[in-house]
């Protein structure tokens, strides 16, 4: 007897002929193996199973002179001849009863007789058109038509939807997803390529610098932004190269570049790089920058308030006057421990001894003045200077918005 190895199994598919399966009453009684890569083998099937029910290997006897051994990793599911023998008996007993046909369909599914499973579901609704569970298993739903049922696929197509790997969606949604997937793929390719270019540019390779400067593909945005962040704490001085990256982001002008420049404008320690990023934002990303920085004026972190106010000096807006004033002086609370802790023993002046706790914790409130916030306030009120007096500034801006009219009382009397 010839036994073929798994890597040879596809070569023997041509040996599977109709004569190897026997038909009894219209039902195939030979066993079957469906291959994970597509296709199937039929014949006398014997399968070895693991405790979890998966197949370790299977052997298909196609005829007296030819058998095929297949590793379990290549088997999607198997049907042995004994299963089909039991199936024939169950099929004969089901008769013309819809519920019996449905129960048989369920048994077929449990025994991986998938074509038979669908056949008996179809037979169920032929006998009982309103069999709810069989209809649902076949993908039908209730609908206002002559039969009262319609396939979910037909309904979705009538609604203008198309099927994708993630379900039914509108064509434009699928197109957007495909575009996003392609963009993500291209972006990842750029990350690898840009790291190579960056490494060469750091070594002074003029061709690499020229290639970087000439980049016009928006898909390179993530790669450039990532390298800007990675090189922030580089040991060598990369200011000139990083400045090229900032200006390159400014030319690309997309959502990713705005996000990268907004982060640089807030957290970049190199003043020249930071200011260049903010200058780029004034040309095309100001709304996003302001929307990010203004809420940070209320931060509990003095450093973050300073950074936000400093960045906002590039986007001065009189409408934000009261937000600027509120950031002139901020407070921060911290827990302070007094004493070394533990229990201490001692004697009073009268000679009486006692025990006391050696530490206590209380809340300390510290005030912080923010020069950048004062700079903002003065920028929109060049003729006034109340220093860090928030109350005076609020009164000043309130008076500007609601000027006092001397003749208001006279007008009311008239």
Short mmCIF file of C-alpha atoms in Angstrom, two decimals:
data_model
loop_
_atom_site.label_atom_id
_atom_site.label_comp_id
_atom_site.label_asym_id
_atom_site.label_seq_id
_atom_site.Cartn_x
_atom_site.Cartn_y
_atom_site.Cartn_z
CA UNK A 1 0.00 0.00 0.00
CA UNK A 2 1.32 3.43 -0.99
CA UNK A 3 1.14 6.18 1.63
CA UNK A 4 1.73 9.79 0.45
CA UNK A 5 3.18 12.49 2.66
CA UNK A 6 1.31 15.77 3.29
CA UNK A 7 3.48 17.73 0.88
CA UNK A 8 2.42 15.31 -1.87
CA UNK A 9 -1.30 15.40 -1.21
CA UNK A 10 -2.20 17.90 -3.91
CA UNK A 11 -0.54 15.72 -6.54
CA UNK A 12 -2.98 12.89 -5.94
CA UNK A 13 -6.17 14.95 -6.15
CA UNK A 14 -6.42 13.86 -9.78
CA UNK A 15 -6.71 10.28 -8.53
CA UNK A 16 -10.05 11.01 -6.86
CA UNK A 17 -12.72 9.77 -9.27
CA UNK A 18 -16.44 9.27 -9.00
CA UNK A 19 -16.05 5.53 -8.78
CA UNK A 20 -14.46 5.75 -5.34
CA UNK A 21 -17.71 6.84 -3.69
CA UNK A 22 -20.72 4.61 -3.42
CA UNK A 23 -24.28 5.92 -3.65
CA UNK A 24 -27.07 4.39 -1.61
CA UNK A 25 -30.53 5.89 -2.05
CA UNK A 26 -29.00 9.12 -3.35
CA UNK A 27 -26.70 9.66 -0.31
CA UNK A 28 -22.92 9.42 -0.56
CA UNK A 29 -21.65 6.85 1.93
CA UNK A 30 -17.87 7.26 1.45
CA UNK A 31 -15.88 9.39 3.88
CA UNK A 32 -14.55 12.82 2.99
CA UNK A 33 -11.74 15.17 3.99
CA UNK A 34 -11.91 18.86 3.18
CA UNK A 35 -8.47 20.43 2.89
CA UNK A 36 -7.65 23.74 4.55
CA UNK A 37 -6.07 25.00 1.33
CA UNK A 38 -9.14 24.13 -0.75
CA UNK A 39 -10.36 20.94 -2.38
CA UNK A 40 -11.34 17.60 -0.86
CA UNK A 41 -10.59 13.88 -0.89
CA UNK A 42 -13.21 11.13 -0.71
CA UNK A 43 -12.82 7.49 0.10
CA UNK A 44 -12.55 5.27 3.17
CA UNK A 45 -11.49 7.79 5.82
CA UNK A 46 -9.82 7.03 9.12
CA UNK A 47 -8.92 9.97 11.37
CA UNK A 48 -6.89 10.16 14.59
CA UNK A 49 -8.25 12.74 17.03
CA UNK A 50 -6.76 14.74 19.91
CA UNK A 51 -8.67 15.01 23.23
CA UNK A 52 -10.00 18.42 22.14
CA UNK A 53 -11.54 16.88 19.01
CA UNK A 54 -9.03 18.26 16.48
CA UNK A 55 -7.44 15.94 13.92
CA UNK A 56 -3.82 14.85 14.37
CA UNK A 57 -3.76 13.08 11.02
CA UNK A 58 -6.09 11.31 8.63
CA UNK A 59 -5.72 8.55 6.06
CA UNK A 60 -7.94 8.31 2.98
CA UNK A 61 -8.06 4.96 1.22
CA UNK A 62 -8.96 5.85 -2.35
CA UNK A 63 -8.72 2.28 -3.67
CA UNK A 64 -6.94 -0.97 -2.83
CA UNK A 65 -3.63 0.36 -4.16
CA UNK A 66 -3.72 4.03 -3.17
CA UNK A 67 -4.00 5.72 0.24
CA UNK A 68 -3.23 9.30 1.19
CA UNK A 69 -1.91 10.38 4.61
CA UNK A 70 -2.66 13.99 5.55
CA UNK A 71 -1.40 15.94 8.56
CA UNK A 72 -4.05 17.50 10.75
CA UNK A 73 -2.76 21.01 9.99
CA UNK A 74 -3.94 20.55 6.39
CA UNK A 75 -7.41 19.26 7.34
CA UNK A 76 -10.33 21.64 7.75
CA UNK A 77 -12.75 18.90 8.69
CA UNK A 78 -13.29 15.19 8.17
CA UNK A 79 -16.31 12.98 7.70
CA UNK A 80 -15.72 9.26 8.22
CA UNK A 81 -17.83 6.60 6.57
CA UNK A 82 -19.45 5.65 9.89
CA UNK A 83 -20.84 9.18 10.22
CA UNK A 84 -22.43 8.97 6.81
CA UNK A 85 -23.85 5.57 7.67
CA UNK A 86 -25.57 7.07 10.71
CA UNK A 87 -26.65 10.05 8.64
CA UNK A 88 -28.45 7.79 6.15
CA UNK A 89 -30.38 6.18 8.97
CA UNK A 90 -31.34 9.54 10.49
CA UNK A 91 -32.31 10.96 7.09
CA UNK A 92 -34.61 8.02 6.42
CA UNK A 93 -36.26 8.46 9.84
CA UNK A 94 -36.80 12.22 9.47
CA UNK A 95 -39.43 11.75 6.76
CA UNK A 96 -41.69 14.71 5.90
CA UNK A 97 -41.76 16.29 9.36
CA UNK A 98 -40.32 19.85 9.38
CA UNK A 99 -39.12 19.73 12.99
CA UNK A 100 -37.41 16.38 12.42
CA UNK A 101 -35.68 17.83 9.38
CA UNK A 102 -34.52 20.80 11.46
CA UNK A 103 -33.15 18.53 14.20
CA UNK A 104 -31.34 16.50 11.54
CA UNK A 105 -29.81 19.71 10.17
CA UNK A 106 -28.54 20.50 13.66
CA UNK A 107 -27.01 17.02 13.99
CA UNK A 108 -25.32 17.43 10.59
CA UNK A 109 -23.71 20.66 11.72
CA UNK A 110 -22.37 19.05 14.90
CA UNK A 111 -20.85 16.28 12.79
CA UNK A 112 -19.38 18.69 10.20
CA UNK A 113 -21.70 17.47 7.45
CA UNK A 114 -22.03 21.04 6.22
CA UNK A 115 -23.62 20.52 2.78
CA UNK A 116 -26.18 18.19 4.37
CA UNK A 117 -26.75 20.74 7.14
CA UNK A 118 -27.84 23.36 4.64
CA UNK A 119 -29.87 20.86 2.61
CA UNK A 120 -32.00 19.91 5.59
CA UNK A 121 -32.50 23.52 6.66
CA UNK A 122 -33.83 24.16 3.17
CA UNK A 123 -36.00 21.05 3.40
CA UNK A 124 -37.36 22.33 6.75
CA UNK A 125 -38.68 25.59 5.29
CA UNK A 126 -40.07 23.74 2.28
CA UNK A 127 -42.23 21.78 4.72
CA UNK A 128 -42.84 24.73 7.07
CA UNK A 129 -42.24 28.10 5.33
CA UNK A 130 -42.53 29.98 8.63
CA UNK A 131 -40.10 27.86 10.65
CA UNK A 132 -38.39 30.73 12.46
CA UNK A 133 -35.16 28.98 13.54
CA UNK A 134 -34.53 27.39 10.15
CA UNK A 135 -35.16 30.72 8.42
CA UNK A 136 -32.73 32.45 10.76
CA UNK A 137 -30.07 29.76 10.22
CA UNK A 138 -30.38 30.28 6.46
CA UNK A 139 -30.04 34.03 6.84
CA UNK A 140 -33.66 35.06 6.35
CA UNK A 141 -35.41 37.85 8.24
CA UNK A 142 -39.03 38.94 8.53
CA UNK A 143 -39.99 41.44 5.86
CA UNK A 144 -43.11 43.04 4.47
CA UNK A 145 -43.37 41.10 1.21
CA UNK A 146 -45.58 38.34 -0.22
CA UNK A 147 -43.81 35.50 1.59
CA UNK A 148 -43.09 37.49 4.75
CA UNK A 149 -39.41 36.46 4.54
CA UNK A 150 -36.39 37.81 2.68
CA UNK A 151 -32.76 36.84 2.81
CA UNK A 152 -30.60 39.24 4.76
CA UNK A 153 -28.26 39.43 1.78
CA UNK A 154 -31.05 40.51 -0.59
CA UNK A 155 -32.31 43.09 1.89
CA UNK A 156 -28.86 44.56 2.44
CA UNK A 157 -28.23 44.78 -1.30
CA UNK A 158 -31.60 46.44 -1.79
CA UNK A 159 -30.46 48.99 0.80
CA UNK A 160 -27.39 49.76 -1.31
CA UNK A 161 -24.97 47.95 0.99
CA UNK A 162 -22.11 45.71 -0.06
CA UNK A 163 -20.50 42.85 1.84
CA UNK A 164 -17.00 43.19 3.24
CA UNK A 165 -14.84 41.23 5.65
CA UNK A 166 -16.31 43.36 8.47
CA UNK A 167 -19.96 42.99 7.48
CA UNK A 168 -22.38 44.96 5.32
CA UNK A 169 -21.40 48.57 4.74
CA UNK A 170 -22.09 51.44 2.37
CA UNK A 171 -19.79 51.49 -0.68
CA UNK A 172 -18.29 54.80 0.37
CA UNK A 173 -17.54 53.40 3.85
CA UNK A 174 -15.77 50.40 2.33
CA UNK A 175 -13.83 52.68 0.00
CA UNK A 176 -12.76 54.83 2.95
CA UNK A 177 -11.66 51.74 4.90
CA UNK A 178 -9.66 50.43 1.98
CA UNK A 179 -8.06 53.82 1.53
CA UNK A 180 -7.20 53.96 5.22
CA UNK A 181 -5.70 50.46 5.10
CA UNK A 182 -3.58 51.39 2.10
CA UNK A 183 -2.50 54.62 3.79
CA UNK A 184 -1.48 52.69 6.89
CA UNK A 185 0.53 50.28 4.76
CA UNK A 186 2.32 53.10 2.95
CA UNK A 187 2.93 54.93 6.23
CA UNK A 188 4.66 51.88 7.72
CA UNK A 189 6.84 51.53 4.63
CA UNK A 190 7.86 55.17 5.04
CA UNK A 191 8.86 54.62 8.68
CA UNK A 192 11.42 52.01 7.64
CA UNK A 193 12.66 54.09 4.71
CA UNK A 194 12.89 57.34 6.67
CA UNK A 195 14.91 55.78 9.47
CA UNK A 196 17.48 54.75 6.90
CA UNK A 197 17.50 58.24 5.38
CA UNK A 198 17.78 59.81 8.83
CA UNK A 199 20.73 57.60 9.80
CA UNK A 200 22.54 58.56 6.60
CA UNK A 201 21.70 62.25 7.06
CA UNK A 202 23.08 62.22 10.59
CA UNK A 203 26.39 61.03 9.13
CA UNK A 204 26.36 64.02 6.78
CA UNK A 205 25.23 62.23 3.60
CA UNK A 206 24.25 65.09 1.29
CA UNK A 207 22.21 62.80 -0.99
CA UNK A 208 20.11 61.60 1.96
CA UNK A 209 19.50 65.18 3.09
CA UNK A 210 18.49 66.18 -0.44
CA UNK A 211 16.12 63.20 -0.68
CA UNK A 212 14.55 64.11 2.66
CA UNK A 213 14.12 67.74 1.66
CA UNK A 214 12.36 66.70 -1.56
CA UNK A 215 9.73 64.49 0.13
CA UNK A 216 6.22 65.42 -0.98
CA UNK A 217 4.27 62.27 -0.03
CA UNK A 218 1.76 62.87 2.83
CA UNK A 219 2.19 59.20 3.80
CA UNK A 220 5.64 60.13 5.13
CA UNK A 221 4.12 62.33 7.86
CA UNK A 222 4.13 59.71 10.60
CA UNK A 223 7.71 58.73 9.85
CA UNK A 224 8.94 62.33 9.98
CA UNK A 225 7.03 63.11 13.18
CA UNK A 226 8.33 59.95 14.86
CA UNK A 227 11.93 60.82 13.97
CA UNK A 228 11.49 64.34 15.29
CA UNK A 229 10.40 62.91 18.62
CA UNK A 230 13.08 60.20 18.70
CA UNK A 231 15.86 62.68 17.96
CA UNK A 232 14.71 65.16 20.62
CA UNK A 233 17.19 63.82 23.19
CA UNK A 234 19.98 62.88 20.80
CA UNK A 235 23.51 63.28 22.17
CA UNK A 236 24.75 64.99 19.01
CA UNK A 237 23.50 68.38 17.85
CA UNK A 238 20.82 67.69 15.23
CA UNK A 239 19.15 71.11 15.30
CA UNK A 240 19.71 71.87 11.60
CA UNK A 241 18.41 68.45 10.53
CA UNK A 242 15.41 68.62 12.85
CA UNK A 243 14.64 72.10 11.53
CA UNK A 244 14.44 70.57 8.03
CA UNK A 245 11.92 68.06 9.39
CA UNK A 246 9.76 70.78 10.96
CA UNK A 247 9.64 72.78 7.74
CA UNK A 248 8.95 69.61 5.79
CA UNK A 249 5.91 68.93 7.98
CA UNK A 250 4.83 72.49 7.35
CA UNK A 251 4.85 71.84 3.60
CA UNK A 252 2.94 68.55 3.76
CA UNK A 253 0.00 70.18 5.59
CA UNK A 254 -2.36 67.42 6.74
CA UNK A 255 -3.97 66.34 9.99
CA UNK A 256 -0.92 64.34 11.01
CA UNK A 257 1.46 67.25 10.51
CA UNK A 258 -0.79 69.56 12.54
CA UNK A 259 -0.84 67.09 15.44
CA UNK A 260 2.96 66.74 15.35
CA UNK A 261 3.57 70.48 15.23
CA UNK A 262 1.07 71.15 18.03
CA UNK A 263 3.00 68.73 20.24
CA UNK A 264 6.30 70.40 19.33
CA UNK A 265 4.87 73.83 20.06
CA UNK A 266 4.02 72.73 23.58
CA UNK A 267 6.76 70.35 24.68
CA UNK A 268 9.82 70.85 22.47
CA UNK A 269 12.78 71.92 24.69
CA UNK A 270 14.75 73.46 21.81
CA UNK A 271 13.44 77.02 21.62
CA UNK A 272 14.26 77.53 17.94
CA UNK A 273 12.59 74.24 16.91
CA UNK A 274 9.58 75.01 19.09
CA UNK A 275 9.11 78.50 17.69
CA UNK A 276 9.48 77.26 14.10
CA UNK A 277 6.75 74.69 14.73
CA UNK A 278 4.46 77.41 16.12
CA UNK A 279 5.22 79.67 13.17
CA UNK A 280 4.23 76.86 10.79
CA UNK A 281 0.97 76.44 12.71
CA UNK A 282 0.12 80.12 12.30
CA UNK A 283 0.02 79.52 8.55
CA UNK A 284 -2.28 76.47 8.43
CA UNK A 285 -3.07 74.92 11.82
CA UNK A 286 -3.99 77.76 14.17
CA UNK A 287 -7.52 76.55 15.11
CA UNK A 288 -6.21 73.13 16.19
CA UNK A 289 -3.34 74.70 18.11
CA UNK A 290 -5.59 77.12 20.01
CA UNK A 291 -8.15 74.39 20.74
CA UNK A 292 -5.37 72.30 22.30
CA UNK A 293 -3.54 74.99 24.24
CA UNK A 294 -6.38 77.03 25.77
CA UNK A 295 -7.75 74.22 28.02
CA UNK A 296 -4.23 73.72 29.37
CA UNK A 297 -4.33 77.21 30.88
CA UNK A 298 -6.51 75.64 33.58
CA UNK A 299 -4.06 72.81 34.26
CA UNK A 300 -3.04 72.01 37.84
CA UNK A 301 0.56 71.81 36.60
CA UNK A 302 2.31 75.22 36.63
CA UNK A 303 4.75 74.01 34.00
CA UNK A 304 1.96 73.06 31.65
CA UNK A 305 0.25 76.43 32.14
CA UNK A 306 3.52 78.17 31.33
CA UNK A 307 4.01 76.06 28.18
CA UNK A 308 0.45 76.64 26.96
CA UNK A 309 0.57 80.40 27.57
CA UNK A 310 3.97 80.60 25.86
CA UNK A 311 2.61 78.79 22.79
CA UNK A 312 -0.52 80.97 22.69
CA UNK A 313 1.58 84.11 22.28
CA UNK A 314 1.71 83.07 18.60
CA UNK A 315 -2.10 83.09 18.39
CA UNK A 316 -3.21 86.16 20.37
CA UNK A 317 -7.00 86.52 20.37
CA UNK A 318 -8.86 89.33 22.23
CA UNK A 319 -11.87 87.01 22.57
CA UNK A 320 -9.81 84.88 24.97
CA UNK A 321 -9.06 87.77 27.32
CA UNK A 322 -10.68 86.24 30.40
CA UNK A 323 -8.98 82.88 29.77
CA UNK A 324 -5.65 84.71 29.74
CA UNK A 325 -6.50 86.58 32.95
CA UNK A 326 -7.46 83.38 34.75
CA UNK A 327 -4.00 81.99 33.97
CA UNK A 328 -2.06 84.93 35.41
CA UNK A 329 -1.78 83.29 38.83
CA UNK A 330 -2.54 79.63 39.47
CA UNK A 331 -2.48 77.57 42.63
CA UNK A 332 -1.18 74.10 43.31
CA UNK A 333 -1.95 72.01 46.36
CA UNK A 334 0.48 69.50 47.81
CA UNK A 335 0.62 67.28 50.88
CA UNK A 336 3.32 68.23 53.39
CA UNK A 337 4.44 66.05 56.30
CA UNK A 338 5.69 67.71 59.49
CA UNK A 339 7.74 65.60 61.88
CA UNK A 340 9.61 62.36 61.44
CA UNK A 341 6.71 60.01 62.09
CA UNK A 342 6.31 57.28 64.68
CA UNK A 343 5.36 57.50 68.34
CA UNK A 344 7.45 59.57 70.77
CA UNK A 345 7.63 59.50 74.57
CA UNK A 346 8.47 62.54 76.70
CA UNK A 347 8.16 64.33 80.07
CA UNK A 348 6.47 67.66 80.64
CA UNK A 349 7.72 70.46 82.89
CA UNK A 350 5.66 69.05 85.72
CA UNK A 351 7.37 65.66 85.44
CA UNK A 352 4.34 63.91 83.91
CA UNK A 353 5.21 61.52 81.09
CA UNK A 354 3.15 61.10 77.91
CA UNK A 355 3.08 59.65 74.37
CA UNK A 356 2.62 61.68 71.19
CA UNK A 357 2.55 61.06 67.42
CA UNK A 358 5.70 62.47 65.81
CA UNK A 359 4.30 63.53 62.39
CA UNK A 360 1.29 65.24 60.87
CA UNK A 361 0.26 65.89 57.28
CA UNK A 362 -1.41 69.03 56.03
CA UNK A 363 -2.30 70.52 52.65
CA UNK A 364 -0.10 73.32 51.36
CA UNK A 365 -1.32 75.74 48.71
CA UNK A 366 1.34 77.42 46.56
CA UNK A 367 0.75 80.29 44.13
CA UNK A 368 2.55 80.59 40.79
CA UNK A 369 2.77 83.64 38.55
CA UNK A 370 2.95 83.07 34.79
CA UNK A 371 4.84 85.74 32.81
CA UNK A 372 3.71 84.30 29.46
CA UNK A 373 0.06 84.76 30.50
CA UNK A 374 0.81 88.38 31.45
CA UNK A 375 2.39 88.83 28.03
CA UNK A 376 -0.83 87.61 26.44
CA UNK A 377 -2.96 89.99 28.47
CA UNK A 378 -0.78 92.97 27.64
CA UNK A 379 -0.81 92.04 23.96
CA UNK A 380 -4.57 92.65 23.79
CA UNK A 381 -4.50 95.66 26.17
CA UNK A 382 -1.32 97.58 25.29
CA UNK A 383 -2.52 100.70 27.11
CA UNK A 384 -3.03 99.05 30.50
CA UNK A 385 -0.84 97.32 33.04
CA UNK A 386 -2.28 95.83 36.22
CA UNK A 387 0.48 93.30 36.66
CA UNK A 388 -0.80 90.02 38.13
CA UNK A 389 -3.92 91.63 39.66
CA UNK A 390 -6.56 89.37 38.13
CA UNK A 391 -9.46 91.32 39.64
CA UNK A 392 -8.30 94.60 38.10
CA UNK A 393 -7.82 92.98 34.71
CA UNK A 394 -11.30 91.42 34.79
CA UNK A 395 -12.84 94.80 35.61
CA UNK A 396 -10.84 96.39 32.80
CA UNK A 397 -12.00 93.91 30.15
CA UNK A 398 -15.57 93.95 31.47
CA UNK A 399 -15.63 97.73 31.07
CA UNK A 400 -14.35 97.41 27.49
CA UNK A 401 -17.12 95.00 26.63
CA UNK A 402 -19.86 96.94 28.46
CA UNK A 403 -18.89 100.64 28.31
CA UNK A 404 -20.69 102.93 30.79
CA UNK A 405 -23.13 105.31 29.11
CA UNK A 406 -23.60 108.57 30.98
CA UNK A 407 -26.95 109.27 29.35
CA UNK A 408 -28.50 105.86 30.13
CA UNK A 409 -30.50 107.20 33.12
CA UNK A 410 -31.77 110.22 31.11
CA UNK A 411 -32.79 107.96 28.23
CA UNK A 412 -34.70 105.73 30.66
CA UNK A 413 -36.55 108.72 32.17
CA UNK A 414 -37.61 109.93 28.76
#
